[in-house]
PDB file of C-alpha atoms in Angstrom:
ATOM      1  CA  MET A   1     -14.968  16.460 -42.346  1.00 45.00           C
ATOM      2  CA  VAL A   2     -14.829  13.769 -39.676  1.00 47.00           C
ATOM      3  CA  LEU A   3     -15.731  10.224 -40.547  1.00 47.00           C
ATOM      4  CA  THR A   4     -17.195   8.079 -37.828  1.00 47.00           C
ATOM      5  CA  THR A   5     -17.999   4.433 -37.955  1.00 46.00           C
ATOM      6  CA  ARG A   6     -20.106   2.388 -35.669  1.00 46.00           C
ATOM      7  CA  ILE A   7     -18.876  -1.067 -34.882  1.00 47.00           C
ATOM      8  CA  VAL A   8     -21.633  -3.586 -34.426  1.00 45.00           C
ATOM      9  CA  THR A   9     -20.587  -6.809 -32.783  1.00 48.00           C
ATOM     10  CA  LYS A  10     -22.216  -9.977 -31.638  1.00 48.00           C
ATOM     11  CA  PRO A  11     -23.094 -10.292 -27.963  1.00 47.00           C
ATOM     12  CA  LEU A  12     -20.006 -11.079 -25.956  1.00 50.00           C
ATOM     13  CA  PRO A  13     -20.183 -14.327 -24.067  1.00 51.00           C
ATOM     14  CA  CYS A  14     -19.971 -14.458 -20.333  1.00 54.00           C
ATOM     15  CA  LYS A  15     -16.366 -14.746 -19.189  1.00 52.00           C
ATOM     16  CA  VAL A  16     -17.251 -17.480 -16.727  1.00 50.00           C
ATOM     17  CA  ASN A  17     -19.610 -19.817 -18.565  1.00 52.00           C
ATOM     18  CA  ASN A  18     -19.329 -18.613 -22.213  1.00 51.00           C
ATOM     19  CA  ARG A  19     -23.045 -17.998 -22.630  1.00 49.00           C
ATOM     20  CA  GLY A  20     -24.127 -15.089 -24.790  1.00 49.00           C
ATOM     21  CA  ARG A  21     -27.614 -14.468 -23.419  1.00 52.00           C
ATOM     22  CA  GLY A  22     -29.391 -15.296 -20.236  1.00 52.00           C
ATOM     23  CA  CYS A  23     -26.389 -15.095 -17.942  1.00 57.00           C
ATOM     24  CA  PRO A  24     -27.014 -12.842 -14.901  1.00 52.00           C
ATOM     25  CA  CYS A  25     -23.694 -11.059 -15.375  1.00 54.00           C
ATOM     26  CA  LEU A  26     -24.631  -9.513 -18.728  1.00 52.00           C
ATOM     27  CA  ASP A  27     -26.711  -6.403 -19.181  1.00 52.00           C
ATOM     28  CA  GLU A  28     -29.078  -7.493 -21.946  1.00 52.00           C
ATOM     29  CA  ASP A  29     -30.066  -3.953 -22.968  1.00 53.00           C
ATOM     30  CA  ALA A  30     -26.581  -2.462 -23.303  1.00 51.00           C
ATOM     31  CA  PRO A  31     -24.657  -2.498 -26.590  1.00 52.00           C
ATOM     32  CA  ARG A  32     -22.193  -5.369 -26.898  1.00 51.00           C
ATOM     33  CA  THR A  33     -19.100  -3.452 -27.996  1.00 50.00           C
ATOM     34  CA  SER A  34     -17.018  -4.158 -24.914  1.00 51.00           C
ATOM     35  CA  ARG A  35     -16.984  -5.898 -21.585  1.00 51.00           C
ATOM     36  CA  ALA A  36     -17.389  -2.544 -19.840  1.00 51.00           C
ATOM     37  CA  ASN A  37     -21.141  -3.125 -19.541  1.00 52.00           C
ATOM     38  CA  ARG A  38     -20.608  -6.477 -17.871  1.00 56.00           C
ATOM     39  CA  ARG A  39     -21.669  -7.001 -14.254  1.00 60.00           C
ATOM     40  CA  PRO A  40     -19.662  -9.460 -12.163  1.00 59.00           C
ATOM     41  CA  HIS A  41     -20.769 -13.050 -12.568  1.00 57.00           C
ATOM     42  CA  PRO A  42     -22.022 -14.654  -9.313  1.00 60.00           C
ATOM     43  CA  ASP A  43     -18.939 -16.901  -9.267  1.00 60.00           C
ATOM     44  CA  GLU A  44     -16.687 -13.851  -9.725  1.00 62.00           C
ATOM     45  CA  ARG A  45     -18.464 -12.042  -6.878  1.00 61.00           C
ATOM     46  CA  ALA A  46     -17.612 -14.940  -4.569  1.00 63.00           C
ATOM     47  CA  ALA A  47     -13.973 -14.783  -5.682  1.00 66.00           C
ATOM     48  CA  THR A  48     -13.946 -11.010  -5.147  1.00 77.00           C
ATOM     49  CA  THR A  49     -15.325 -11.488  -1.642  1.00 79.00           C
ATOM     50  CA  GLU A  50     -12.622 -14.067  -0.939  1.00 83.00           C
ATOM     51  CA  ARG A  51      -9.925 -11.676  -2.199  1.00 85.00           C
ATOM     52  CA  ARG A  52     -11.355  -8.835  -0.116  1.00 87.00           C
ATOM     53  CA  THR A  53     -11.422 -11.043   2.992  1.00 89.00           C
ATOM     54  CA  TYR A  54      -7.826 -12.093   2.316  1.00 92.00           C
ATOM     55  CA  LEU A  55      -6.835  -8.434   1.893  1.00 92.00           C
ATOM     56  CA  TYR A  56      -8.440  -7.448   5.208  1.00 92.00           C
ATOM     57  CA  LEU A  57      -6.717 -10.343   6.979  1.00 94.00           C
ATOM     58  CA  ILE A  58      -3.333  -9.310   5.554  1.00 94.00           C
ATOM     59  CA  LEU A  59      -3.947  -5.668   6.520  1.00 92.00           C
ATOM     60  CA  THR A  60      -4.962  -6.713  10.045  1.00 93.00           C
ATOM     61  CA  ALA A  61      -1.783  -8.785  10.376  1.00 94.00           C
ATOM     62  CA  THR A  62       0.298  -5.859   9.127  1.00 90.00           C
ATOM     63  CA  ILE A  63      -1.283  -3.445  11.589  1.00 87.00           C
ATOM     64  CA  THR A  64      -0.811  -5.918  14.429  1.00 90.00           C
ATOM     65  CA  ILE A  65       2.860  -6.494  13.605  1.00 87.00           C
ATOM     66  CA  TRP A  66       3.486  -2.787  13.129  1.00 83.00           C
ATOM     67  CA  GLY A  67       1.753  -1.883  16.382  1.00 83.00           C
ATOM     68  CA  ALA A  68       3.534  -4.617  18.322  1.00 89.00           C
ATOM     69  CA  SER A  69       6.950  -3.420  17.159  1.00 89.00           C
ATOM     70  CA  PHE A  70       7.065  -0.707  19.844  1.00 90.00           C
ATOM     71  CA  VAL A  71       6.393  -3.229  22.594  1.00 91.00           C
ATOM     72  CA  LEU A  72       8.848  -5.758  21.157  1.00 92.00           C
ATOM     73  CA  VAL A  73      11.556  -3.104  20.901  1.00 92.00           C
ATOM     74  CA  ASP A  74      10.883  -2.142  24.516  1.00 92.00           C
ATOM     75  CA  VAL A  75      11.265  -5.782  25.575  1.00 94.00           C
ATOM     76  CA  ALA A  76      14.496  -6.126  23.555  1.00 93.00           C
ATOM     77  CA  ILE A  77      15.925  -2.961  25.142  1.00 94.00           C
ATOM     78  CA  ARG A  78      15.044  -4.221  28.624  1.00 93.00           C
ATOM     79  CA  ASP A  79      16.878  -7.462  27.787  1.00 94.00           C
ATOM     80  CA  GLY A  80      20.029  -5.465  27.083  1.00 93.00           C
ATOM     81  CA  SER A  81      19.978  -4.776  23.335  1.00 92.00           C
ATOM     82  CA  SER A  82      20.919  -1.342  22.080  1.00 92.00           C
ATOM     83  CA  PRO A  83      18.580   0.603  19.797  1.00 92.00           C
ATOM     84  CA  THR A  84      21.228   0.619  17.061  1.00 90.00           C
ATOM     85  CA  MET A  85      21.590  -3.162  17.240  1.00 93.00           C
ATOM     86  CA  ILE A  86      17.801  -3.642  17.048  1.00 92.00           C
ATOM     87  CA  ALA A  87      17.604  -1.349  14.029  1.00 90.00           C
ATOM     88  CA  MET A  88      20.490  -3.198  12.368  1.00 90.00           C
ATOM     89  CA  ALA A  89      18.801  -6.574  12.952  1.00 91.00           C
ATOM     90  CA  ARG A  90      15.593  -5.207  11.452  1.00 89.00           C
ATOM     91  CA  PHE A  91      17.470  -3.948   8.381  1.00 89.00           C
ATOM     92  CA  ILE A  92      19.264  -7.268   7.897  1.00 92.00           C
ATOM     93  CA  VAL A  93      15.960  -9.182   7.927  1.00 92.00           C
ATOM     94  CA  ALA A  94      14.275  -6.644   5.623  1.00 89.00           C
ATOM     95  CA  SER A  95      17.271  -6.642   3.255  1.00 89.00           C
ATOM     96  CA  ALA A  96      17.215 -10.432   3.006  1.00 94.00           C
ATOM     97  CA  ILE A  97      13.493 -10.402   2.162  1.00 93.00           C
ATOM     98  CA  PHE A  98      14.003  -7.601  -0.370  1.00 89.00           C
ATOM     99  CA  ALA A  99      16.982  -9.400  -1.950  1.00 91.00           C
ATOM    100  CA  GLY A 100      14.814 -12.498  -2.397  1.00 94.00           C
ATOM    101  CA  TYR A 101      12.163 -10.370  -4.088  1.00 92.00           C
ATOM    102  CA  LEU A 102      14.761  -8.818  -6.399  1.00 90.00           C
ATOM    103  CA  LEU A 103      16.116 -12.241  -7.353  1.00 92.00           C
ATOM    104  CA  LEU A 104      12.653 -13.612  -8.110  1.00 94.00           C
ATOM    105  CA  LYS A 105      11.066 -10.635  -9.883  1.00 91.00           C
ATOM    106  CA  ARG A 106      14.090  -8.989 -11.547  1.00 88.00           C
ATOM    107  CA  PRO A 107      12.619  -5.459 -11.746  1.00 86.00           C
ATOM    108  CA  LYS A 108      14.187  -2.796 -13.963  1.00 87.00           C
ATOM    109  CA  ARG A 109      17.226  -1.072 -12.507  1.00 86.00           C
ATOM    110  CA  LEU A 110      17.131   2.519 -11.329  1.00 84.00           C
ATOM    111  CA  ALA A 111      18.566   5.175 -13.577  1.00 88.00           C
ATOM    112  CA  LYS A 112      22.139   5.995 -12.606  1.00 87.00           C
ATOM    113  CA  GLU A 113      21.318   9.603 -11.711  1.00 88.00           C
ATOM    114  CA  ASP A 114      18.524   8.473  -9.351  1.00 89.00           C
ATOM    115  CA  ARG A 115      20.585   5.991  -7.319  1.00 88.00           C
ATOM    116  CA  ARG A 116      22.275   8.577  -5.081  1.00 90.00           C
ATOM    117  CA  VAL A 117      18.952  10.260  -4.306  1.00 91.00           C
ATOM    118  CA  PHE A 118      17.262   6.949  -3.461  1.00 88.00           C
ATOM    119  CA  LEU A 119      20.156   5.806  -1.271  1.00 88.00           C
ATOM    120  CA  SER A 120      20.205   9.069   0.669  1.00 89.00           C
ATOM    121  CA  LEU A 121      16.410   9.021   1.106  1.00 88.00           C
ATOM    122  CA  ALA A 122      16.562   5.402   2.261  1.00 85.00           C
ATOM    123  CA  PHE A 123      19.301   6.226   4.761  1.00 85.00           C
ATOM    124  CA  ILE A 124      17.494   9.247   6.186  1.00 86.00           C
ATOM    125  CA  GLY A 125      13.879   8.101   5.856  1.00 82.00           C
ATOM    126  CA  ILE A 126      14.403   4.555   7.087  1.00 83.00           C
ATOM    127  CA  GLY A 127      17.748   4.186   8.800  1.00 85.00           C
ATOM    128  CA  ILE A 128      17.894   7.380  10.837  1.00 88.00           C
ATOM    129  CA  TYR A 129      14.149   7.281  11.512  1.00 85.00           C
ATOM    130  CA  TYR A 130      14.232   3.838  13.119  1.00 88.00           C
ATOM    131  CA  ILE A 131      17.369   4.516  15.133  1.00 89.00           C
ATOM    132  CA  PHE A 132      15.717   7.645  16.568  1.00 89.00           C
ATOM    133  CA  GLN A 133      12.474   5.754  17.133  1.00 89.00           C
ATOM    134  CA  TYR A 134      14.257   2.994  19.043  1.00 92.00           C
ATOM    135  CA  TYR A 135      16.162   5.504  21.155  1.00 92.00           C
ATOM    136  CA  GLY A 136      12.798   7.149  21.854  1.00 91.00           C
ATOM    137  CA  VAL A 137      11.460   3.804  23.066  1.00 92.00           C
ATOM    138  CA  LYS A 138      14.538   3.435  25.272  1.00 93.00           C
ATOM    139  CA  LEU A 139      14.222   6.915  26.787  1.00 93.00           C
ATOM    140  CA  ALA A 140      10.437   7.398  26.968  1.00 92.00           C
ATOM    141  CA  GLY A 141       8.934   3.921  26.833  1.00 90.00           C
ATOM    142  CA  ALA A 142       6.863   2.135  24.222  1.00 89.00           C
ATOM    143  CA  SER A 143       3.518   3.825  24.858  1.00 88.00           C
ATOM    144  CA  ILE A 144       4.730   7.441  24.752  1.00 89.00           C
ATOM    145  CA  SER A 145       6.967   6.919  21.727  1.00 88.00           C
ATOM    146  CA  SER A 146       4.232   5.104  19.784  1.00 85.00           C
ATOM    147  CA  ILE A 147       1.773   7.932  20.467  1.00 84.00           C
ATOM    148  CA  VAL A 148       4.309  10.553  19.394  1.00 84.00           C
ATOM    149  CA  VAL A 149       5.257   8.708  16.195  1.00 82.00           C
ATOM    150  CA  MET A 150       1.724   7.757  15.188  1.00 79.00           C
ATOM    151  CA  LEU A 151       0.412  11.242  15.890  1.00 82.00           C
ATOM    152  CA  LEU A 152       3.351  13.313  14.712  1.00 82.00           C
ATOM    153  CA  CYS A 153       3.795  11.713  11.281  1.00 80.00           C
ATOM    154  CA  PRO A 154       0.293  12.284   9.853  1.00 82.00           C
ATOM    155  CA  VAL A 155      -0.050  15.737  11.409  1.00 85.00           C
ATOM    156  CA  SER A 156       3.340  16.908  10.125  1.00 86.00           C
ATOM    157  CA  ILE A 157       2.592  15.606   6.617  1.00 85.00           C
ATOM    158  CA  PHE A 158      -0.726  17.480   6.579  1.00 86.00           C
ATOM    159  CA  ALA A 159       0.916  20.642   7.913  1.00 87.00           C
ATOM    160  CA  ILE A 160       3.708  20.582   5.342  1.00 89.00           C
ATOM    161  CA  SER A 161       1.332  19.901   2.450  1.00 88.00           C
ATOM    162  CA  ALA A 162      -1.078  22.643   3.561  1.00 87.00           C
ATOM    163  CA  PHE A 163       1.396  25.409   4.400  1.00 90.00           C
ATOM    164  CA  LYS A 164       4.371  24.776   2.128  1.00 89.00           C
ATOM    165  CA  TYR A 165       2.643  23.334  -0.932  1.00 88.00           C
ATOM    166  CA  LYS A 166      -0.696  25.160  -0.474  1.00 88.00           C
ATOM    167  CA  GLU A 167      -2.708  21.963  -0.889  1.00 88.00           C
ATOM    168  CA  LYS A 168      -6.348  22.026   0.151  1.00 87.00           C
ATOM    169  CA  VAL A 169      -7.284  19.561   2.875  1.00 84.00           C
ATOM    170  CA  THR A 170     -10.691  18.061   2.194  1.00 88.00           C
ATOM    171  CA  PRO A 171     -13.171  17.192   4.962  1.00 90.00           C
ATOM    172  CA  ALA A 172     -12.625  13.476   4.227  1.00 89.00           C
ATOM    173  CA  GLU A 173      -8.867  13.936   4.719  1.00 86.00           C
ATOM    174  CA  LYS A 174      -9.472  15.784   7.979  1.00 85.00           C
ATOM    175  CA  THR A 175     -11.677  12.921   9.137  1.00 89.00           C
ATOM    176  CA  GLY A 176      -8.953  10.447   8.195  1.00 83.00           C
ATOM    177  CA  LEU A 177      -6.401  12.498  10.109  1.00 81.00           C
ATOM    178  CA  GLY A 178      -8.658  12.546  13.155  1.00 82.00           C
ATOM    179  CA  LEU A 179      -9.135   8.775  12.971  1.00 80.00           C
ATOM    180  CA  SER A 180      -5.412   8.107  12.552  1.00 72.00           C
ATOM    181  CA  ALA A 181      -4.546  10.357  15.490  1.00 66.00           C
TER     182      ALA A 181
END
């Protein structure tokens, strides 16, 4: 025999202005057992729009910086820098930023058995990748190497996941692949 109880509560007040009834963010006909039935308050919608705008601005800046890296590396190579030196400078700057994050946030440490795997993946997936990418810029130029990298990475990931891991590629994923290429 299963016993069930129904919890009856008072209407929850609006999170923004603490009104129980009459606020546009509350669904008056829904049961008041949780805030799950709550629509965003008009003030919250404005804040959400501001956050979304901020997110799009940050993403646009990231894409711009990432896309400009090929051209900047090409300029640095023409000025006499070696691809290894450019990669090392990039890693020093990134390591300083990451060290600051670690000092401020103090995240949990990795398990001892995972450290070797993470270090080897970081060396291969970041270190070797960027050295090869910068040598590609030196040998082929910024435009050709950016096309190869930006096209080869998504296509190879899709190919590996489809053939090796037998994952199904949805039409939305194929559209995304076409847009990224």
